[in-house]
Amino acid sequence: MIYSPEDYLMLSGIQHFCFCKRQWGLIHIEQQWSDNLLTVEGDILHKNVHDIGFDEKRGDKIVVRGMAINSAELGVSGVCDVVEFMRSEDGVSIFGREGKYKVIPVEYKRGKPKENDADRLQLAAQAMCLEEMLCCKIEKGFLYYGEIRRREEIVFDDEIRQKTVSMIKEMHGYFERGYTPKTKRTKSCNACSLKDICLPGLQKNISAGKYIRERLDETE
Ligand code: SF4
């Protein structure tokens, strides 16, 4: 299936979806948002990465920061923190540059590696966008973790690619129906930026947006 740009979902939503499908629905379908410490720290780290500069050459490597990416096949769009272009005979031509380059996405994260697949799936989706845009094959990428100051190599094998495609399909399914998934309360709720909005609505089995509107009506 080929998606139109107006139907693209945000790549950053993969983080929310892996953390809690309901949180993703509240943010991306119902447009609810609430900052907490974790999300603010994450935003600052990304802002620093994107502010450093756009394009930098280091020997055989070109580093591009804040590159806008999308995929019509996946129906997603977003921004790559860093894309490294490594000079290589097996690579692809890059507009305005001599030679051929291998393409390597690098995503910056606060904290340390997570137990869930969120970071790996987000990076794999970025790689698949870059493959579609640059007509190339990307074998691996890196996740850089601010807390441990280390890069982790991620290989884009068939398993991670299939998982990424089926998760994004599921997201599109919810989005098209305008349905925010219901879920049970878990220990993740304590660290959730939307718990004050979500939990009362969850208990009453109505949408968070409807719950807030009802509370506002009561105070008028
Ligand atoms: S409070 Fe819990 S159920 Fe609600 S969105 Fe957050 S993590 Fe999900």
PDB file of C-alpha atoms and ligand atoms in Angstrom:
ATOM      1  CA  MET A   1       0.000   0.000   0.000  1.00  0.00           C
ATOM      2  CA  ILE A   2       1.164   3.545  -0.766  1.00  0.00           C
ATOM      3  CA  TYR A   3       0.088   6.262   1.699  1.00  0.00           C
ATOM      4  CA  SER A   4      -0.539   9.933   0.895  1.00  0.00           C
ATOM      5  CA  PRO A   5       1.524  12.472   2.889  1.00  0.00           C
ATOM      6  CA  GLU A   6      -1.599  13.632   4.780  1.00  0.00           C
ATOM      7  CA  ASP A   7      -1.964  10.092   6.173  1.00  0.00           C
ATOM      8  CA  TYR A   8       1.632   9.789   7.412  1.00  0.00           C
ATOM      9  CA  LEU A   9       2.050   8.985  11.102  1.00  0.00           C
ATOM     10  CA  MET A  10       4.865  10.452  13.188  1.00  0.00           C
ATOM     11  CA  LEU A  11       7.892   8.174  13.539  1.00  0.00           C
ATOM     12  CA  SER A  12       8.377   9.416  17.089  1.00  0.00           C
ATOM     13  CA  GLY A  13       5.013   7.807  17.893  1.00  0.00           C
ATOM     14  CA  ILE A  14       6.713   4.393  17.814  1.00  0.00           C
ATOM     15  CA  GLN A  15       8.203   5.262  21.217  1.00  0.00           C
ATOM     16  CA  HIS A  16       4.755   6.015  22.623  1.00  0.00           C
ATOM     17  CA  PHE A  17       3.181   2.945  21.010  1.00  0.00           C
ATOM     18  CA  CYS A  18       5.797   0.580  22.470  1.00  0.00           C
ATOM     19  CA  PHE A  19       5.507   2.188  25.914  1.00  0.00           C
ATOM     20  CA  CYS A  20       1.705   1.968  25.905  1.00  0.00           C
ATOM     21  CA  LYS A  21      -0.660   1.756  22.919  1.00  0.00           C
ATOM     22  CA  ARG A  22      -3.170   3.871  24.815  1.00  0.00           C
ATOM     23  CA  GLN A  23      -0.582   6.599  25.405  1.00  0.00           C
ATOM     24  CA  TRP A  24       0.104   6.669  21.672  1.00  0.00           C
ATOM     25  CA  GLY A  25      -3.642   6.935  20.945  1.00  0.00           C
ATOM     26  CA  LEU A  26      -4.081   9.775  23.430  1.00  0.00           C
ATOM     27  CA  ILE A  27      -1.209  11.747  21.902  1.00  0.00           C
ATOM     28  CA  HIS A  28      -1.611  10.970  18.212  1.00  0.00           C
ATOM     29  CA  ILE A  29      -5.351  10.366  17.846  1.00  0.00           C
ATOM     30  CA  GLU A  30      -6.866  12.472  20.639  1.00  0.00           C
ATOM     31  CA  GLN A  31      -4.068  15.121  20.573  1.00  0.00           C
ATOM     32  CA  GLN A  32      -3.574  15.122  24.355  1.00  0.00           C
ATOM     33  CA  TRP A  33      -0.143  16.070  25.598  1.00  0.00           C
ATOM     34  CA  SER A  34       1.425  16.655  28.983  1.00  0.00           C
ATOM     35  CA  ASP A  35       5.125  17.111  29.744  1.00  0.00           C
ATOM     36  CA  ASN A  36       6.843  15.346  32.577  1.00  0.00           C
ATOM     37  CA  LEU A  37      10.512  15.162  33.517  1.00  0.00           C
ATOM     38  CA  LEU A  38      11.245  12.181  31.257  1.00  0.00           C
ATOM     39  CA  THR A  39       9.774  13.753  28.132  1.00  0.00           C
ATOM     40  CA  VAL A  40      11.368  17.172  28.786  1.00  0.00           C
ATOM     41  CA  GLU A  41      14.835  15.625  29.267  1.00  0.00           C
ATOM     42  CA  GLY A  42      14.382  13.637  26.051  1.00  0.00           C
ATOM     43  CA  ASP A  43      13.394  16.772  24.149  1.00  0.00           C
ATOM     44  CA  ILE A  44      16.479  18.684  25.409  1.00  0.00           C
ATOM     45  CA  LEU A  45      18.830  15.892  24.256  1.00  0.00           C
ATOM     46  CA  HIS A  46      17.210  15.849  20.808  1.00  0.00           C
ATOM     47  CA  LYS A  47      17.291  19.642  20.565  1.00  0.00           C
ATOM     48  CA  ASN A  48      21.043  19.614  21.283  1.00  0.00           C
ATOM     49  CA  VAL A  49      21.648  16.978  18.627  1.00  0.00           C
ATOM     50  CA  HIS A  50      19.632  18.904  16.045  1.00  0.00           C
ATOM     51  CA  ASP A  51      21.207  22.267  16.951  1.00  0.00           C
ATOM     52  CA  ILE A  52      24.842  21.264  16.498  1.00  0.00           C
ATOM     53  CA  GLY A  53      24.875  21.716  12.737  1.00  0.00           C
ATOM     54  CA  PHE A  54      23.468  20.349   9.550  1.00  0.00           C
ATOM     55  CA  ASP A  55      26.316  18.871   7.594  1.00  0.00           C
ATOM     56  CA  GLU A  56      29.853  18.074   8.672  1.00  0.00           C
ATOM     57  CA  LYS A  57      32.664  16.208   6.866  1.00  0.00           C
ATOM     58  CA  ARG A  58      35.140  14.133   8.865  1.00  0.00           C
ATOM     59  CA  GLY A  59      37.585  12.282   6.583  1.00  0.00           C
ATOM     60  CA  ASP A  60      35.586   9.679   4.653  1.00  0.00           C
ATOM     61  CA  LYS A  61      32.447  10.396   6.650  1.00  0.00           C
ATOM     62  CA  ILE A  62      29.725  13.014   6.124  1.00  0.00           C
ATOM     63  CA  VAL A  63      27.493  13.613   9.131  1.00  0.00           C
ATOM     64  CA  VAL A  64      24.014  15.074   8.503  1.00  0.00           C
ATOM     65  CA  ARG A  65      21.924  16.169  11.492  1.00  0.00           C
ATOM     66  CA  GLY A  66      18.175  16.641  11.722  1.00  0.00           C
ATOM     67  CA  MET A  67      17.426  15.081   8.327  1.00  0.00           C
ATOM     68  CA  ALA A  68      13.708  14.990   7.404  1.00  0.00           C
ATOM     69  CA  ILE A  69      12.664  11.507   6.295  1.00  0.00           C
ATOM     70  CA  ASN A  70       9.499   9.724   5.175  1.00  0.00           C
ATOM     71  CA  SER A  71       8.199   6.554   3.610  1.00  0.00           C
ATOM     72  CA  ALA A  72       5.088   6.323   1.418  1.00  0.00           C
ATOM     73  CA  GLU A  73       5.129   2.520   1.795  1.00  0.00           C
ATOM     74  CA  LEU A  74       5.100   2.632   5.599  1.00  0.00           C
ATOM     75  CA  GLY A  75       3.091   5.870   5.783  1.00  0.00           C
ATOM     76  CA  VAL A  76       5.386   7.576   8.280  1.00  0.00           C
ATOM     77  CA  SER A  77       7.499  10.713   8.480  1.00  0.00           C
ATOM     78  CA  GLY A  78       9.899  12.245  10.975  1.00  0.00           C
ATOM     79  CA  VAL A  79      13.444  13.390  11.545  1.00  0.00           C
ATOM     80  CA  CYS A  80      16.678  11.399  11.863  1.00  0.00           C
ATOM     81  CA  ASP A  81      18.897  12.699  14.675  1.00  0.00           C
ATOM     82  CA  VAL A  82      22.023  11.873  12.677  1.00  0.00           C
ATOM     83  CA  VAL A  83      22.689  10.142   9.369  1.00  0.00           C
ATOM     84  CA  GLU A  84      26.286   9.152   8.705  1.00  0.00           C
ATOM     85  CA  PHE A  85      27.399   8.672   5.105  1.00  0.00           C
ATOM     86  CA  MET A  86      30.539   6.489   5.050  1.00  0.00           C
ATOM     87  CA  ARG A  87      32.524   6.484   1.824  1.00  0.00           C
ATOM     88  CA  SER A  88      32.396   2.962   0.362  1.00  0.00           C
ATOM     89  CA  GLU A  89      32.504   1.321  -3.071  1.00  0.00           C
ATOM     90  CA  ASP A  90      29.386  -0.725  -2.075  1.00  0.00           C
ATOM     91  CA  GLY A  91      27.436   2.430  -1.284  1.00  0.00           C
ATOM     92  CA  VAL A  92      25.124   4.758  -3.219  1.00  0.00           C
ATOM     93  CA  SER A  93      25.726   8.115  -4.906  1.00  0.00           C
ATOM     94  CA  ILE A  94      24.735  11.200  -2.924  1.00  0.00           C
ATOM     95  CA  PHE A  95      23.588  14.330  -4.732  1.00  0.00           C
ATOM     96  CA  GLY A  96      26.362  16.945  -4.897  1.00  0.00           C
ATOM     97  CA  ARG A  97      29.086  14.613  -3.530  1.00  0.00           C
ATOM     98  CA  GLU A  98      31.805  12.662  -5.230  1.00  0.00           C
ATOM     99  CA  GLY A  99      32.028   8.905  -4.713  1.00  0.00           C
ATOM    100  CA  LYS A 100      29.655   6.409  -3.135  1.00  0.00           C
ATOM    101  CA  TYR A 101      28.512   6.165   0.464  1.00  0.00           C
ATOM    102  CA  LYS A 102      26.979   3.668   2.890  1.00  0.00           C
ATOM    103  CA  VAL A 103      24.081   5.134   4.844  1.00  0.00           C
ATOM    104  CA  ILE A 104      23.992   4.676   8.641  1.00  0.00           C
ATOM    105  CA  PRO A 105      21.239   6.176  10.839  1.00  0.00           C
ATOM    106  CA  VAL A 106      22.111   7.090  14.438  1.00  0.00           C
ATOM    107  CA  GLU A 107      19.433   7.881  17.029  1.00  0.00           C
ATOM    108  CA  TYR A 108      20.224   9.628  20.337  1.00  0.00           C
ATOM    109  CA  LYS A 109      18.409   8.594  23.487  1.00  0.00           C
ATOM    110  CA  ARG A 110      18.507   9.812  27.048  1.00  0.00           C
ATOM    111  CA  GLY A 111      19.099   7.114  29.629  1.00  0.00           C
ATOM    112  CA  LYS A 112      20.258   3.609  28.934  1.00  0.00           C
ATOM    113  CA  PRO A 113      19.048   0.761  26.691  1.00  0.00           C
ATOM    114  CA  LYS A 114      15.382  -0.079  27.342  1.00  0.00           C
ATOM    115  CA  GLU A 115      13.895  -3.505  27.985  1.00  0.00           C
ATOM    116  CA  ASN A 116      11.347  -3.042  25.226  1.00  0.00           C
ATOM    117  CA  ASP A 117      12.012  -2.786  21.482  1.00  0.00           C
ATOM    118  CA  ALA A 118      10.977   0.871  21.089  1.00  0.00           C
ATOM    119  CA  ASP A 119      14.397   2.283  20.200  1.00  0.00           C
ATOM    120  CA  ARG A 120      15.330  -0.569  17.863  1.00  0.00           C
ATOM    121  CA  LEU A 121      11.984  -0.398  16.040  1.00  0.00           C
ATOM    122  CA  GLN A 122      12.166   3.387  15.679  1.00  0.00           C
ATOM    123  CA  LEU A 123      15.677   3.096  14.235  1.00  0.00           C
ATOM    124  CA  ALA A 124      14.603   0.294  11.868  1.00  0.00           C
ATOM    125  CA  ALA A 125      11.699   2.460  10.637  1.00  0.00           C
ATOM    126  CA  GLN A 126      14.155   5.325  10.054  1.00  0.00           C
ATOM    127  CA  ALA A 127      16.428   2.992   8.075  1.00  0.00           C
ATOM    128  CA  MET A 128      13.483   1.823   5.948  1.00  0.00           C
ATOM    129  CA  CYS A 129      12.555   5.458   5.208  1.00  0.00           C
ATOM    130  CA  LEU A 130      16.146   6.203   4.160  1.00  0.00           C
ATOM    131  CA  GLU A 131      16.225   3.083   1.976  1.00  0.00           C
ATOM    132  CA  GLU A 132      13.094   4.250   0.149  1.00  0.00           C
ATOM    133  CA  MET A 133      14.374   7.829  -0.221  1.00  0.00           C
ATOM    134  CA  LEU A 134      17.927   6.986  -1.288  1.00  0.00           C
ATOM    135  CA  CYS A 135      17.273   3.683  -3.144  1.00  0.00           C
ATOM    136  CA  CYS A 136      19.772   1.803  -1.035  1.00  0.00           C
ATOM    137  CA  LYS A 137      20.035  -1.089   1.396  1.00  0.00           C
ATOM    138  CA  ILE A 138      20.946  -0.264   4.993  1.00  0.00           C
ATOM    139  CA  GLU A 139      22.425  -3.095   7.006  1.00  0.00           C
ATOM    140  CA  LYS A 140      22.894  -1.473  10.387  1.00  0.00           C
ATOM    141  CA  GLY A 141      22.492   1.631  12.486  1.00  0.00           C
ATOM    142  CA  PHE A 142      23.370   2.820  15.985  1.00  0.00           C
ATOM    143  CA  LEU A 143      21.546   3.890  19.128  1.00  0.00           C
ATOM    144  CA  TYR A 144      23.522   6.332  21.291  1.00  0.00           C
ATOM    145  CA  TYR A 145      22.539   6.404  24.972  1.00  0.00           C
ATOM    146  CA  GLY A 146      23.239   9.628  26.888  1.00  0.00           C
ATOM    147  CA  GLU A 147      23.442   8.031  30.340  1.00  0.00           C
ATOM    148  CA  ILE A 148      26.047   5.380  29.466  1.00  0.00           C
ATOM    149  CA  ARG A 149      27.622   7.477  26.667  1.00  0.00           C
ATOM    150  CA  ARG A 150      27.855   4.506  24.371  1.00  0.00           C
ATOM    151  CA  ARG A 151      26.616   3.426  20.959  1.00  0.00           C
ATOM    152  CA  GLU A 152      24.797   0.136  20.453  1.00  0.00           C
ATOM    153  CA  GLU A 153      24.905  -1.432  16.993  1.00  0.00           C
ATOM    154  CA  ILE A 154      21.536  -2.550  15.578  1.00  0.00           C
ATOM    155  CA  VAL A 155      21.442  -4.920  12.599  1.00  0.00           C
ATOM    156  CA  PHE A 156      18.339  -4.586  10.425  1.00  0.00           C
ATOM    157  CA  ASP A 157      17.511  -8.255   9.860  1.00  0.00           C
ATOM    158  CA  ASP A 158      14.220  -9.678   8.496  1.00  0.00           C
ATOM    159  CA  GLU A 159      12.785 -10.126  11.974  1.00  0.00           C
ATOM    160  CA  ILE A 160      13.143  -6.475  13.038  1.00  0.00           C
ATOM    161  CA  ARG A 161      11.908  -5.272   9.633  1.00  0.00           C
ATOM    162  CA  GLN A 162       8.776  -7.445   9.802  1.00  0.00           C
ATOM    163  CA  LYS A 163       8.091  -6.373  13.367  1.00  0.00           C
ATOM    164  CA  THR A 164       8.408  -2.724  12.349  1.00  0.00           C
ATOM    165  CA  VAL A 165       6.066  -3.100   9.355  1.00  0.00           C
ATOM    166  CA  SER A 166       3.371  -4.938  11.321  1.00  0.00           C
ATOM    167  CA  MET A 167       3.496  -2.471  14.227  1.00  0.00           C
ATOM    168  CA  ILE A 168       3.094   0.526  11.890  1.00  0.00           C
ATOM    169  CA  LYS A 169       0.195  -1.258  10.127  1.00  0.00           C
ATOM    170  CA  GLU A 170      -1.489  -1.716  13.509  1.00  0.00           C
ATOM    171  CA  MET A 171      -0.987   2.004  14.267  1.00  0.00           C
ATOM    172  CA  HIS A 172      -2.568   2.969  10.928  1.00  0.00           C
ATOM    173  CA  GLY A 173      -5.511   0.656  11.687  1.00  0.00           C
ATOM    174  CA  TYR A 174      -6.233   2.453  14.983  1.00  0.00           C
ATOM    175  CA  PHE A 175      -5.640   5.870  13.450  1.00  0.00           C
ATOM    176  CA  GLU A 176      -8.019   5.285  10.532  1.00  0.00           C
ATOM    177  CA  ARG A 177     -10.752   4.152  12.941  1.00  0.00           C
ATOM    178  CA  GLY A 178      -9.987   7.037  15.339  1.00  0.00           C
ATOM    179  CA  TYR A 179      -9.849   4.426  18.092  1.00  0.00           C
ATOM    180  CA  THR A 180      -7.667   4.921  21.190  1.00  0.00           C
ATOM    181  CA  PRO A 181      -6.782   1.445  22.490  1.00  0.00           C
ATOM    182  CA  LYS A 182      -7.950   0.555  25.985  1.00  0.00           C
ATOM    183  CA  THR A 183      -5.503  -1.080  28.356  1.00  0.00           C
ATOM    184  CA  LYS A 184      -5.119  -2.117  31.967  1.00  0.00           C
ATOM    185  CA  ARG A 185      -3.212   0.001  34.481  1.00  0.00           C
ATOM    186  CA  THR A 186       0.436  -1.179  34.792  1.00  0.00           C
ATOM    187  CA  LYS A 187       3.558  -0.031  36.650  1.00  0.00           C
ATOM    188  CA  SER A 188       4.425   2.029  33.532  1.00  0.00           C
ATOM    189  CA  CYS A 189       1.516   4.331  34.450  1.00  0.00           C
ATOM    190  CA  ASN A 190       3.623   5.865  37.275  1.00  0.00           C
ATOM    191  CA  ALA A 191       6.138   7.258  34.764  1.00  0.00           C
ATOM    192  CA  CYS A 192       3.500   8.220  32.208  1.00  0.00           C
ATOM    193  CA  SER A 193       3.171  11.886  31.275  1.00  0.00           C
ATOM    194  CA  LEU A 194      -0.543  11.397  30.598  1.00  0.00           C
ATOM    195  CA  LYS A 195      -1.625   9.559  33.723  1.00  0.00           C
ATOM    196  CA  ASP A 196      -3.697  12.470  35.065  1.00  0.00           C
ATOM    197  CA  ILE A 197      -5.564  12.678  31.787  1.00  0.00           C
ATOM    198  CA  CYS A 198      -5.743   8.962  31.067  1.00  0.00           C
ATOM    199  CA  LEU A 199      -6.575   7.155  34.287  1.00  0.00           C
ATOM    200  CA  PRO A 200      -9.887   8.813  35.171  1.00  0.00           C
ATOM    201  CA  GLY A 201     -11.078   8.294  31.561  1.00  0.00           C
ATOM    202  CA  LEU A 202      -9.843   4.702  31.634  1.00  0.00           C
ATOM    203  CA  GLN A 203     -11.805   3.934  34.787  1.00  0.00           C
ATOM    204  CA  LYS A 204     -14.929   5.459  33.292  1.00  0.00           C
ATOM    205  CA  ASN A 205     -14.315   3.723  29.952  1.00  0.00           C
ATOM    206  CA  ILE A 206     -14.713   6.948  27.944  1.00  0.00           C
ATOM    207  CA  SER A 207     -12.177   8.819  25.814  1.00  0.00           C
ATOM    208  CA  ALA A 208      -9.797  11.134  27.642  1.00  0.00           C
ATOM    209  CA  GLY A 209     -10.859  14.034  25.422  1.00  0.00           C
ATOM    210  CA  LYS A 210     -14.533  13.424  26.287  1.00  0.00           C
ATOM    211  CA  TYR A 211     -13.674  13.119  29.999  1.00  0.00           C
ATOM    212  CA  ILE A 212     -11.846  16.476  29.992  1.00  0.00           C
ATOM    213  CA  ARG A 213     -14.666  18.194  28.074  1.00  0.00           C
ATOM    214  CA  GLU A 214     -17.208  16.845  30.581  1.00  0.00           C
ATOM    215  CA  ARG A 215     -15.157  18.110  33.550  1.00  0.00           C
ATOM    216  CA  LEU A 216     -14.823  21.554  31.895  1.00  0.00           C
ATOM    217  CA  ASP A 217     -18.581  21.667  31.283  1.00  0.00           C
ATOM    218  CA  GLU A 218     -19.191  20.901  34.950  1.00  0.00           C
ATOM    219  CA  THR A 219     -17.035  23.861  36.076  1.00  0.00           C
ATOM    220  CA  GLU A 220     -18.736  26.396  33.767  1.00  0.00           C
TER     221      GLU A 220
HETATM  222  S1  SF4 B   1      -1.546   6.184  32.370  1.00  0.00           S
HETATM  223 FE1  SF4 B   1      -1.003   4.042  31.936  1.00  0.00          FE
HETATM  224  S2  SF4 B   1      -2.664   3.278  30.608  1.00  0.00           S
HETATM  225 FE2  SF4 B   1      -2.764   5.503  30.595  1.00  0.00          FE
HETATM  226  S3  SF4 B   1      -1.605   6.124  28.813  1.00  0.00           S
HETATM  227 FE3  SF4 B   1      -0.215   6.173  30.564  1.00  0.00          FE
HETATM  228  S4  SF4 B   1       0.776   4.182  30.614  1.00  0.00           S
HETATM  229 FE4  SF4 B   1      -1.014   4.000  29.285  1.00  0.00          FE
END
